[in-house]
Tab-separated table of C-alpha atoms and ligand atoms in Angstrom:
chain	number	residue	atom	x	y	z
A	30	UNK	CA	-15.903	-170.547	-167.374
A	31	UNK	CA	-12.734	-167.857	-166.707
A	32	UNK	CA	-10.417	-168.314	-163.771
A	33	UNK	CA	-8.274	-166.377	-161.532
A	34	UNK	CA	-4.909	-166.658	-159.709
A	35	UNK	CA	-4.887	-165.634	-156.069
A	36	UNK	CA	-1.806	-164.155	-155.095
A	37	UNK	CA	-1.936	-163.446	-151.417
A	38	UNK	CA	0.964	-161.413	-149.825
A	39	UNK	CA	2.222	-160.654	-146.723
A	40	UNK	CA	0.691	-160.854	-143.383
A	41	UNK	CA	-2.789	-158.350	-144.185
A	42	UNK	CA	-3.022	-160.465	-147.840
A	43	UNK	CA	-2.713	-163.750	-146.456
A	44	UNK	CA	-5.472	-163.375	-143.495
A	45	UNK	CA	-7.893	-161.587	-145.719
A	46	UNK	CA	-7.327	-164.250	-148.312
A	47	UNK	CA	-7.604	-166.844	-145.752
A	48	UNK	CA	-11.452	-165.074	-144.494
A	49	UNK	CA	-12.042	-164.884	-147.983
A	50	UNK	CA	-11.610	-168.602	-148.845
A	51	UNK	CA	-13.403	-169.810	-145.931
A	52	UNK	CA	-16.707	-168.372	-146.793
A	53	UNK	CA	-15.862	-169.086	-150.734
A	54	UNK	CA	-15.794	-172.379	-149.823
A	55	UNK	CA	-19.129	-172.328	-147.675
A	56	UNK	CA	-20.506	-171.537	-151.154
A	57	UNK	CA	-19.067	-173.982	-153.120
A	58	UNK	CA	-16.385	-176.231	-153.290
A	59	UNK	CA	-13.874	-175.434	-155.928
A	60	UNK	CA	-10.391	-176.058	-157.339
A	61	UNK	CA	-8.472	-173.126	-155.394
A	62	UNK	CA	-5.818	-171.823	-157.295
A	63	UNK	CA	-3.958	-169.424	-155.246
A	64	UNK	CA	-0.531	-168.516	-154.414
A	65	UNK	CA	0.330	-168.084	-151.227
A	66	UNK	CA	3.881	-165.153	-150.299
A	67	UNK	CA	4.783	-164.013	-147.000
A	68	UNK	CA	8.718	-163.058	-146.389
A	69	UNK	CA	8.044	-164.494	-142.795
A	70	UNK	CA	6.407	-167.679	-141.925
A	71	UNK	CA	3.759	-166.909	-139.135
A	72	UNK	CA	0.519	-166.420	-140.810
A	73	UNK	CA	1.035	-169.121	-143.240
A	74	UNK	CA	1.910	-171.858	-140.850
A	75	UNK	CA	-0.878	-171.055	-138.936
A	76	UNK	CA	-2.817	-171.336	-142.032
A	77	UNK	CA	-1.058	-174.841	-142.673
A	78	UNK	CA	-2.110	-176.176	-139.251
A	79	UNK	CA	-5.518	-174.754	-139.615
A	80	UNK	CA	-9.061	-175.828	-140.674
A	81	UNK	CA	-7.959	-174.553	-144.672
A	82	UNK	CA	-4.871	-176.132	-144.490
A	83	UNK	CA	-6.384	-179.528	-147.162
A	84	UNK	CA	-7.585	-176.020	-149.265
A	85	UNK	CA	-3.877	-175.074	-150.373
A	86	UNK	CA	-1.504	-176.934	-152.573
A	87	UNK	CA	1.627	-177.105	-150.026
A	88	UNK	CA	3.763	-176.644	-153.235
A	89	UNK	CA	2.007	-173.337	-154.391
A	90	UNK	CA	3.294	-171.727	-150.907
A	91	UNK	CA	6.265	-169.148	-150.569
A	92	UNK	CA	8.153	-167.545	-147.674
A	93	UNK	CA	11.144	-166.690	-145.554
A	94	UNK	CA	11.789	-166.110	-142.380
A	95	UNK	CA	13.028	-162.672	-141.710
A	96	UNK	CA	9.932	-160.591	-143.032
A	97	UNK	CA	10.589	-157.114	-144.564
A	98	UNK	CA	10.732	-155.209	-141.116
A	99	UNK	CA	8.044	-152.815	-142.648
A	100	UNK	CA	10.197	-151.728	-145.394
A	101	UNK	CA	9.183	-151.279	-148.956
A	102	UNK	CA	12.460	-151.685	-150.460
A	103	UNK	CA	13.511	-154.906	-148.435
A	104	UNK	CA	10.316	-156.088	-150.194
A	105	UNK	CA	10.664	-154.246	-153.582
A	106	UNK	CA	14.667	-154.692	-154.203
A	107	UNK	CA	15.660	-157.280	-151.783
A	108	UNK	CA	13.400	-160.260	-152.170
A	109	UNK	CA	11.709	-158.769	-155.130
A	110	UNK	CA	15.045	-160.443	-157.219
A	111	UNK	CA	15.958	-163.013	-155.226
A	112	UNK	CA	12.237	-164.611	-155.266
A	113	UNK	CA	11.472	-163.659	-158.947
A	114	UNK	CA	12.258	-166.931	-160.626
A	115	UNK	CA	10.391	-168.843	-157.851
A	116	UNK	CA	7.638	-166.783	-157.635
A	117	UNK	CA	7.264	-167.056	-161.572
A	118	UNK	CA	7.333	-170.487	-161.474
A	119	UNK	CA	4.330	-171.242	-159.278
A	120	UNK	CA	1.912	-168.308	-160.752
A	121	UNK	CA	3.357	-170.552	-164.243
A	122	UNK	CA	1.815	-173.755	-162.752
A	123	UNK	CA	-1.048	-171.982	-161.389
A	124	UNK	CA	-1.602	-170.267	-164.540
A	125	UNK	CA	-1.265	-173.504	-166.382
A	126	UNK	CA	-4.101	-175.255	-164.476
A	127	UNK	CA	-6.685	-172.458	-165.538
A	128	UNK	CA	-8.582	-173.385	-169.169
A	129	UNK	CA	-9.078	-170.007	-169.537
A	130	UNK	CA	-7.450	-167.209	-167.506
A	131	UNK	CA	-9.371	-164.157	-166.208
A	132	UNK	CA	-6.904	-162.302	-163.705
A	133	UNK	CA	-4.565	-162.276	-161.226
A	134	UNK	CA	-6.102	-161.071	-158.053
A	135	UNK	CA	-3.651	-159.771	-155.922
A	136	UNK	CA	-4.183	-159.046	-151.953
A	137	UNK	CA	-1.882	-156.941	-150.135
A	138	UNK	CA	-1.170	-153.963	-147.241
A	139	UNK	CA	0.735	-150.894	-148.716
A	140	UNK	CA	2.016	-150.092	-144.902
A	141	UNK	CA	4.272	-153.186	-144.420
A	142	UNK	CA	7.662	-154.180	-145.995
A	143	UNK	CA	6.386	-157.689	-148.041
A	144	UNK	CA	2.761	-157.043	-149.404
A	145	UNK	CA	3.957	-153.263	-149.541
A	146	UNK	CA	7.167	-153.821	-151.879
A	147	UNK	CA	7.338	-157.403	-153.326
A	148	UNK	CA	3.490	-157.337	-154.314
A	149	UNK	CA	3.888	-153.932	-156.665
A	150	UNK	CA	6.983	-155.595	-157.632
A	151	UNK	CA	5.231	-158.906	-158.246
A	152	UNK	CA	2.572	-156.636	-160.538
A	153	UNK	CA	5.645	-155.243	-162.677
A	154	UNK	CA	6.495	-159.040	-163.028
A	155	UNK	CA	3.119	-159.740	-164.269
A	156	UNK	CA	3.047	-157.288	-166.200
A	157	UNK	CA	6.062	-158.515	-168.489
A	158	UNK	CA	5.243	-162.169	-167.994
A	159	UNK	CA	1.525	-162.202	-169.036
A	160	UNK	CA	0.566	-158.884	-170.645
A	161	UNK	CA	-2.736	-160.213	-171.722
A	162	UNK	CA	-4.149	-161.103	-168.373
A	163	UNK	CA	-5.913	-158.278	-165.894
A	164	UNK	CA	-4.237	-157.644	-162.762
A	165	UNK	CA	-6.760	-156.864	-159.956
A	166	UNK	CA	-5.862	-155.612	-156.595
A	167	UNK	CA	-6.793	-155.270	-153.558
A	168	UNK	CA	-4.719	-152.709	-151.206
A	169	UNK	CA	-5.471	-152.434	-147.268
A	170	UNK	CA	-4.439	-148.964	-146.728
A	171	UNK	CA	-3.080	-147.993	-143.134
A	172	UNK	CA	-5.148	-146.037	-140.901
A	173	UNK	CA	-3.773	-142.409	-139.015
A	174	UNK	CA	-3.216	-144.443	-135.916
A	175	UNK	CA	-1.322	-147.355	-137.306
A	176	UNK	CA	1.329	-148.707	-135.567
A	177	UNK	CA	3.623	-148.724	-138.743
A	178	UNK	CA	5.434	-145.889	-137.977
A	179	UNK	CA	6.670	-146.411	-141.928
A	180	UNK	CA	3.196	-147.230	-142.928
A	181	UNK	CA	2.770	-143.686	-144.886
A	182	UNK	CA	5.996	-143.750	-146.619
A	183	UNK	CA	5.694	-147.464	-147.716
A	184	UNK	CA	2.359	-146.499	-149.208
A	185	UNK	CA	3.179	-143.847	-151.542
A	186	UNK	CA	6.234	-145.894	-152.743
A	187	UNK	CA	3.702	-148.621	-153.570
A	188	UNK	CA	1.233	-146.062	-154.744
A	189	UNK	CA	3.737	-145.676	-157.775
A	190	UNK	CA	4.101	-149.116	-158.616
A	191	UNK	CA	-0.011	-149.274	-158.169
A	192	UNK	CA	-0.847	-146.739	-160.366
A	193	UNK	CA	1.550	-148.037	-163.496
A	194	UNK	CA	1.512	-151.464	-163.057
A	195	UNK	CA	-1.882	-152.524	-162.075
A	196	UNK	CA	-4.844	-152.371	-164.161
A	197	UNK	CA	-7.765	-152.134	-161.254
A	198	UNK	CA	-7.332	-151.114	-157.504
A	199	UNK	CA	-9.598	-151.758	-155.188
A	200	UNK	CA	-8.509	-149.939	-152.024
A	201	UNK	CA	-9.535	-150.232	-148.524
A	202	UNK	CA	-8.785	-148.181	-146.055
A	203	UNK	CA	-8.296	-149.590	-142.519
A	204	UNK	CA	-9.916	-146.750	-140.550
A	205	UNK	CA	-13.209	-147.279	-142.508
A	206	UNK	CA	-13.148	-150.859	-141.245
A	207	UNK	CA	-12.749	-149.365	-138.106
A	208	UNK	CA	-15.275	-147.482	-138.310
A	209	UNK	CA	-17.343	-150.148	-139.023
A	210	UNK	CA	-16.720	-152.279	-136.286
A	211	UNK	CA	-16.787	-149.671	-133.693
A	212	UNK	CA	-20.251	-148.918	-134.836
A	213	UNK	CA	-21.438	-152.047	-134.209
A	214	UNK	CA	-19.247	-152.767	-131.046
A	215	UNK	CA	-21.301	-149.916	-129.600
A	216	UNK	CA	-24.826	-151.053	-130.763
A	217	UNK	CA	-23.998	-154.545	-129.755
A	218	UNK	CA	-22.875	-153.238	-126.242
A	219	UNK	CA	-25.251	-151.164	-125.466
A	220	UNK	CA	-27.730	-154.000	-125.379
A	221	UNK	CA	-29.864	-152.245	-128.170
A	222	UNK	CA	-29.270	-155.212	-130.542
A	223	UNK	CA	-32.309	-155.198	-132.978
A	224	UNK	CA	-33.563	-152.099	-135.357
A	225	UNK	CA	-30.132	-151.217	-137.032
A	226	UNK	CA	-27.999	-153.946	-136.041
A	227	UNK	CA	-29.181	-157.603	-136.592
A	228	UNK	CA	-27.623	-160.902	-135.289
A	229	UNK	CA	-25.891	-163.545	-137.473
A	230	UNK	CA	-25.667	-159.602	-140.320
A	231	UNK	CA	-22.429	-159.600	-142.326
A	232	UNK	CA	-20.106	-157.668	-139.667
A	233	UNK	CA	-21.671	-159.191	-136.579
A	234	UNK	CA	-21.271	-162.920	-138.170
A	235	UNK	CA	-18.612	-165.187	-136.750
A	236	UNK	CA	-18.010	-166.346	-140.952
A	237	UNK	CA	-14.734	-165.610	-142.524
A	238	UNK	CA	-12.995	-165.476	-139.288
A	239	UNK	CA	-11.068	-168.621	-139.959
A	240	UNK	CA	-9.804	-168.735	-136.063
A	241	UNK	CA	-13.277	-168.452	-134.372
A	242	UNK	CA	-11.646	-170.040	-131.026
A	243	UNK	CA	-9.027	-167.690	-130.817
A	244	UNK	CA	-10.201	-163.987	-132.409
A	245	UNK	CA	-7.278	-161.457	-133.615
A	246	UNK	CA	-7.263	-158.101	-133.705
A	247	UNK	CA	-7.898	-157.585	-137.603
A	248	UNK	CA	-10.602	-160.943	-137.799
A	249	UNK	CA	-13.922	-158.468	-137.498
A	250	UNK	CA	-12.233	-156.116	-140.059
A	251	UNK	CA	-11.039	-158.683	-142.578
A	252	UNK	CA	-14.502	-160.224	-142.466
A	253	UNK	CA	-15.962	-157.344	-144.146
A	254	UNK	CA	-13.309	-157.212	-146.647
A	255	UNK	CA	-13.646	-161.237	-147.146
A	256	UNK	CA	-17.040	-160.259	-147.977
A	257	UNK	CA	-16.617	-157.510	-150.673
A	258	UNK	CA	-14.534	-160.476	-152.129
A	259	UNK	CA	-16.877	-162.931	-152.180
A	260	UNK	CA	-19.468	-160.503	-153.708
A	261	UNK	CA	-17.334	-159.031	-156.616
A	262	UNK	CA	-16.267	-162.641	-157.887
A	263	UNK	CA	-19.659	-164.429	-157.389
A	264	UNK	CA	-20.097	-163.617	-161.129
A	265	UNK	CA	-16.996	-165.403	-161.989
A	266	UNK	CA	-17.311	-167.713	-159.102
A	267	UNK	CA	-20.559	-169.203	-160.378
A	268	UNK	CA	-22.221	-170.610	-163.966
A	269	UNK	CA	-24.516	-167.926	-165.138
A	270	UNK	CA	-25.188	-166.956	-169.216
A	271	UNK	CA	-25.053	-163.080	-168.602
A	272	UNK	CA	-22.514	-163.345	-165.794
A	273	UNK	CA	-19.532	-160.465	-165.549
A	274	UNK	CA	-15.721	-161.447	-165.471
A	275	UNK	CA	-13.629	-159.447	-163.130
A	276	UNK	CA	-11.794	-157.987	-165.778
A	277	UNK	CA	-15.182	-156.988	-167.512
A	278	UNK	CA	-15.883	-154.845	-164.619
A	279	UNK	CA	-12.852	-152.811	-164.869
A	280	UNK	CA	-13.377	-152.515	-168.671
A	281	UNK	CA	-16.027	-151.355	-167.805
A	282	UNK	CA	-15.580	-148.962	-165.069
A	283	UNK	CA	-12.227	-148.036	-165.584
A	284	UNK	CA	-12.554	-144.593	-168.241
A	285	UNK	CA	-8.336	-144.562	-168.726
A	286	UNK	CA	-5.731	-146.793	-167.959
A	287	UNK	CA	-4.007	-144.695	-164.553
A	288	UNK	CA	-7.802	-143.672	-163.489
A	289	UNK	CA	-8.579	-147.258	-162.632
A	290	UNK	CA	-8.938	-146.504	-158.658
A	291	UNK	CA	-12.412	-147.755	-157.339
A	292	UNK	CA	-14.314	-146.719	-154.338
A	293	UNK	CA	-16.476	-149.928	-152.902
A	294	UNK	CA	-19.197	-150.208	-150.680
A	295	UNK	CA	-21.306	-152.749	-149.396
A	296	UNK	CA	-24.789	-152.768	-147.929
A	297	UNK	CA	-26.498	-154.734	-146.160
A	298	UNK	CA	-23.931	-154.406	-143.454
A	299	UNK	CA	-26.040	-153.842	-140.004
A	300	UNK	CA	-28.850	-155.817	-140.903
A	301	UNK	CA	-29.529	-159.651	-141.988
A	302	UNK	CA	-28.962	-160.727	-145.620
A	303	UNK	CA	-32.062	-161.614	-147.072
A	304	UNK	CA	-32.148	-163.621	-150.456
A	305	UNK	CA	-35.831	-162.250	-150.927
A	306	UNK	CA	-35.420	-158.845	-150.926
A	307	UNK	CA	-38.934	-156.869	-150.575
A	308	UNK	CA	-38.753	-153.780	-152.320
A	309	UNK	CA	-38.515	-151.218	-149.507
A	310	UNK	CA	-35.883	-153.010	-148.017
A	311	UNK	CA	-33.938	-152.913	-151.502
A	312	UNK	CA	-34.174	-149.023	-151.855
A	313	UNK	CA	-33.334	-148.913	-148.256
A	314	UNK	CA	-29.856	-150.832	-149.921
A	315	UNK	CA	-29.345	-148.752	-152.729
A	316	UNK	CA	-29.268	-145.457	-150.367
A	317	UNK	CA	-26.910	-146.915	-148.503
A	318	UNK	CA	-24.543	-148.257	-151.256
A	319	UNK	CA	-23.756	-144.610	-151.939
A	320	UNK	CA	-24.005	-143.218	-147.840
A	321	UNK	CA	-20.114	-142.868	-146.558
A	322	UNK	CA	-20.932	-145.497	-143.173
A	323	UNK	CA	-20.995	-148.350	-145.989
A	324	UNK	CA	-17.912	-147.127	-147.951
A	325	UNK	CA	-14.576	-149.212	-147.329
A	326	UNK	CA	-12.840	-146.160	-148.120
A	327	UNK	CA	-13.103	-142.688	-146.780
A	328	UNK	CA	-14.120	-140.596	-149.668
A	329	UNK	CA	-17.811	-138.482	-150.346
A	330	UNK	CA	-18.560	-138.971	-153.915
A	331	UNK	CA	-21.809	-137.217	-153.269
A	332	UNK	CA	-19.428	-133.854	-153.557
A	333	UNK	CA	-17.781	-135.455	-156.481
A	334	UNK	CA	-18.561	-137.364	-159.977
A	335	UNK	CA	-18.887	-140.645	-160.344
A	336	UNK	CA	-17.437	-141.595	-163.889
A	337	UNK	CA	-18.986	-145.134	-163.600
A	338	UNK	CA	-20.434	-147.022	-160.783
A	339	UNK	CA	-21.333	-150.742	-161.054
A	340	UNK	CA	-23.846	-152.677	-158.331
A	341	UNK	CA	-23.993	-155.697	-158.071
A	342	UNK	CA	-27.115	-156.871	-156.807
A	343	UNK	CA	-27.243	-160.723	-155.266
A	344	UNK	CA	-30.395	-162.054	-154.434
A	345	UNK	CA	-33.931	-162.522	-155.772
A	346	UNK	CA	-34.350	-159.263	-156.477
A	347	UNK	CA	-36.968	-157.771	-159.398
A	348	UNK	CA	-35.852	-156.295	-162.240
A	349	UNK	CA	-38.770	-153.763	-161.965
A	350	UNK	CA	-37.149	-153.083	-158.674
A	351	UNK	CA	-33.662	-152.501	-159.509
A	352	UNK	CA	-35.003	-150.026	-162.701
A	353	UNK	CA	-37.148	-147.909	-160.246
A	354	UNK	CA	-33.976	-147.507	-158.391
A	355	UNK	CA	-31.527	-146.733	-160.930
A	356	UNK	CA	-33.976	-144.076	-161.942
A	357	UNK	CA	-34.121	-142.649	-158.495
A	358	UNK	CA	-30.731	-142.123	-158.491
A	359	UNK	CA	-29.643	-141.405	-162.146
A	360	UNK	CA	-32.052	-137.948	-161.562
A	361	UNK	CA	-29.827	-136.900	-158.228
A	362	UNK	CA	-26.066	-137.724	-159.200
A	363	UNK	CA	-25.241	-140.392	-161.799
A	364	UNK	CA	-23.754	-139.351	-164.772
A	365	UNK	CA	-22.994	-142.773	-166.515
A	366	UNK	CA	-24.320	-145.872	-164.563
A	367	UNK	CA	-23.831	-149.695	-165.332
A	368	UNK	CA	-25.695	-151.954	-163.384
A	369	UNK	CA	-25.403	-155.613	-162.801
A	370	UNK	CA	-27.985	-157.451	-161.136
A	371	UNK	CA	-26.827	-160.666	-160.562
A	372	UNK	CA	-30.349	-163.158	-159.447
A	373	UNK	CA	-28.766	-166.106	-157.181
A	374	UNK	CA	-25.684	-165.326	-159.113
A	375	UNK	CA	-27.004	-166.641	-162.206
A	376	UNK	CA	-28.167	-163.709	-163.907
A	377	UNK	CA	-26.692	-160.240	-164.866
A	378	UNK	CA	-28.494	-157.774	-166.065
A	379	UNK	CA	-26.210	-154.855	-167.828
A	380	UNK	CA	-27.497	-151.958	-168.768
A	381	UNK	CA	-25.675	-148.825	-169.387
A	382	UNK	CA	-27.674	-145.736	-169.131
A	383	UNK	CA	-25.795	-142.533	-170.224
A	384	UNK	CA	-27.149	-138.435	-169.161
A	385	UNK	CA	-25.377	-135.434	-170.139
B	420	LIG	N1	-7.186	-155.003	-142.582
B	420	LIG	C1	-6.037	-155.591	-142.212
B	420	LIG	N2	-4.891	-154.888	-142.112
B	420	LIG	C2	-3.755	-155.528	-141.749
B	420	LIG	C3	-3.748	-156.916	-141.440
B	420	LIG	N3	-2.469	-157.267	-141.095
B	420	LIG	C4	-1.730	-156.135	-141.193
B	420	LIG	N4	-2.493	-155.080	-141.583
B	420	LIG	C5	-2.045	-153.704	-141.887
B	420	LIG	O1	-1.005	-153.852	-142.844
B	420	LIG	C6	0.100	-153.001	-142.566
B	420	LIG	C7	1.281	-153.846	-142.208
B	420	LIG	O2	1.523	-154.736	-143.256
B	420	LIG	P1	1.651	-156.322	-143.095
B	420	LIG	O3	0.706	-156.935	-144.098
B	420	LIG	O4	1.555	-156.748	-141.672
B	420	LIG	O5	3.161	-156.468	-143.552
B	420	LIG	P2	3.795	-157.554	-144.500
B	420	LIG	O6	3.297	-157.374	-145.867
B	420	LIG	O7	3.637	-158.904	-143.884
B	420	LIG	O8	5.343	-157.097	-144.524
B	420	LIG	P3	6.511	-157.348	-143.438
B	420	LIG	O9	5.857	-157.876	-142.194
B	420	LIG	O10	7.156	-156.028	-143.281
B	420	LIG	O11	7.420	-158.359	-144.067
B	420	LIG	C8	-0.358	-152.128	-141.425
B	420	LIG	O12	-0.952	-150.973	-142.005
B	420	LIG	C9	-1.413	-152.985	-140.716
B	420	LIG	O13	-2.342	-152.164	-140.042
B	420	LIG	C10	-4.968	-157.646	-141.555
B	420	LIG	O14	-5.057	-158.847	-141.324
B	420	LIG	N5	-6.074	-156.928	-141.945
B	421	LIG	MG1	4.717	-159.681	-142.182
């Protein structure tokens, strides 16, 4: 079984990582092997004094006081050199635990100064250090109305460092969460609780919000973000013969080295997870994998191409099922289409259909 180093950085990487471990460790206790960065201390203290504080190894943990002050190049230049060696040294020991590493797996915001600037600088680092092994990230994107006022600028310097340094992004964009949540706050509020919106459903669920007593702004956000997490590693996350590693993925859906930019969604979102899956309910799913309210980023591929597109089905799902589907959709807009079904995250099927 393949590994992965966690690198969580910055305020935004460290609380999604944070929702993120708490429901990966609802579904199984495991070694963790993360790294933990901020350039202030805040958000990892709290994390040391809170119920995942026995989940970290106190040594693996990095930060300083000042922060970044939402600036790239504080990040980038300033602590980017002086925390190299240091930094190296832990993702060493980290590295050194894992039989057989799969990727690093950074999280980070591109509007702040420390996720922003030392985590693309952290990628460069990886780069040189361990060519070999896949860098995966995940980038929070800033909304129009963030209160960043350097968010945009921070972004496209980090955009740079994304697109030569990393070899898979996985971007989220913060208004889409938004989105998201507002939807539901309405539903929930106007007392119509029941056809779209279920209770105990992925964004309405109190899981992944580490700090239930004492709810944040971003906790309903990062929950859904936690969750896209937990979905895309199952397959490494768990035994399985025809299971994918991360880096497979991007192999796979990644057609050259600077187009490696994906567009996620995730479905069900409004309505209960169900292991058994009846079939209506599953072509209900696939629809909405590819509708823009279950996108984490605000794009319409419908007016595009999809190069590649990978689901990842978890449940008990029939193949029979999942072929129907992929049919139903390979006639309207598919061009290439892998699909990975994984059954109780045991099973993958793979199966690469190709139309031109
Ligand atoms: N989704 C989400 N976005 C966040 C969260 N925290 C901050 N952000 C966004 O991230 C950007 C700010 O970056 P932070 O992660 O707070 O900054 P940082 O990396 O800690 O860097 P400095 O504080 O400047 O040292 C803004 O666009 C925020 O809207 C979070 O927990 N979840
Ligand atoms: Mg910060």
């Amino acid at each position: 079984m393949t590994q992965s180093v966690i690198v969580q950085v910055g305020q935004c990487g460290n609380q999604i990582g944070c929702c993120f471990w708490d429901l990966a460790l609802r579904e199984h206790a495991a070694v963790n092997q993360a790294v933990l960065i901020d350039m202030e201390e805040g958000v990892v203290n709290e994390i040391l004094q809170g119920p995942l504080r026995d989940v970290f190894d106190s040594k693996q943990l990095i930060t300083d006081i000042s922060g970044s002050g939402n600036n790239w190049a504080v990040g980038h230049k300033v602590f980017g050199s002086r925390y190299q060696e240091e930094i190296l040294e832990k993702l060493r020991k980290s590295a050194e635990h894992c039989d057989c590493l799969q990727c690093f797996f950074v999280i980070h915001s591109m509007g702040g100064g420390t996720g922003s600037g030392l985590g693309t600088y952290l990628l460069k680092v990886l780069e040189d250090e361990f060519p070999e092994v896949y860098r995966f990230v995940t980038s929070v994107y800033p909304s129009g109305e963030d209160d960043v006022i350097t968010s945009p600028y921070n972004s496209i310097l980090a955009m740079k460092e994304l697109n030569e340094h990393a070899d898979c992004v996985l971007p989220i964009d913060n208004q889409s969460l938004f989105d998201i949540i507002s939807k539901i706050d309405l539903v929930v509020n106007s007392g119509k609780l029941g056809t779209t919106i279920k209770p105990k459903s992925l964004v309405t669920s109190s899981a992944g919000t580490f700090k239930k007593w004492q709810e944040k702004p971003f906790d309903a956000m990062n929950n859904i973000v936690a969750n896209l997490l937990l979905s895309l590693t199952s397959s490494a996350r768990f035994e399985g013969s025809l299971n994918m590693d991360l880096n497979e993925i991007s192999m796979n859906l990644v057609p050259f080295p600077q187009l490696h930019y994906l567009v996620s969604s995730l479905t069900p979102l409004y309505t209960l997870a169900d292991v058994n899956v009846p079939p209506r309910r599953l072509d209900q799913m696939f629809s909405d994998a590819f509708s823009k309210d279950h996108q984490l980023i605000r794009a319409d591929p419908k007016h595009s191409l999809y190069l590649a597109c990978a689901l990842m089905v978890r449940g008990n799902v029939q193949i029979s099922d999942l072929r129907r589907n992929i049919e139903r959709f390979d006639c309207v807009f598919f061009k290439i289409i892998y699909v990975y079904c994984l059954r109780q995250c045991s099973r993958v099927l793979r199966r690469p259909l190709c139309k031109f």
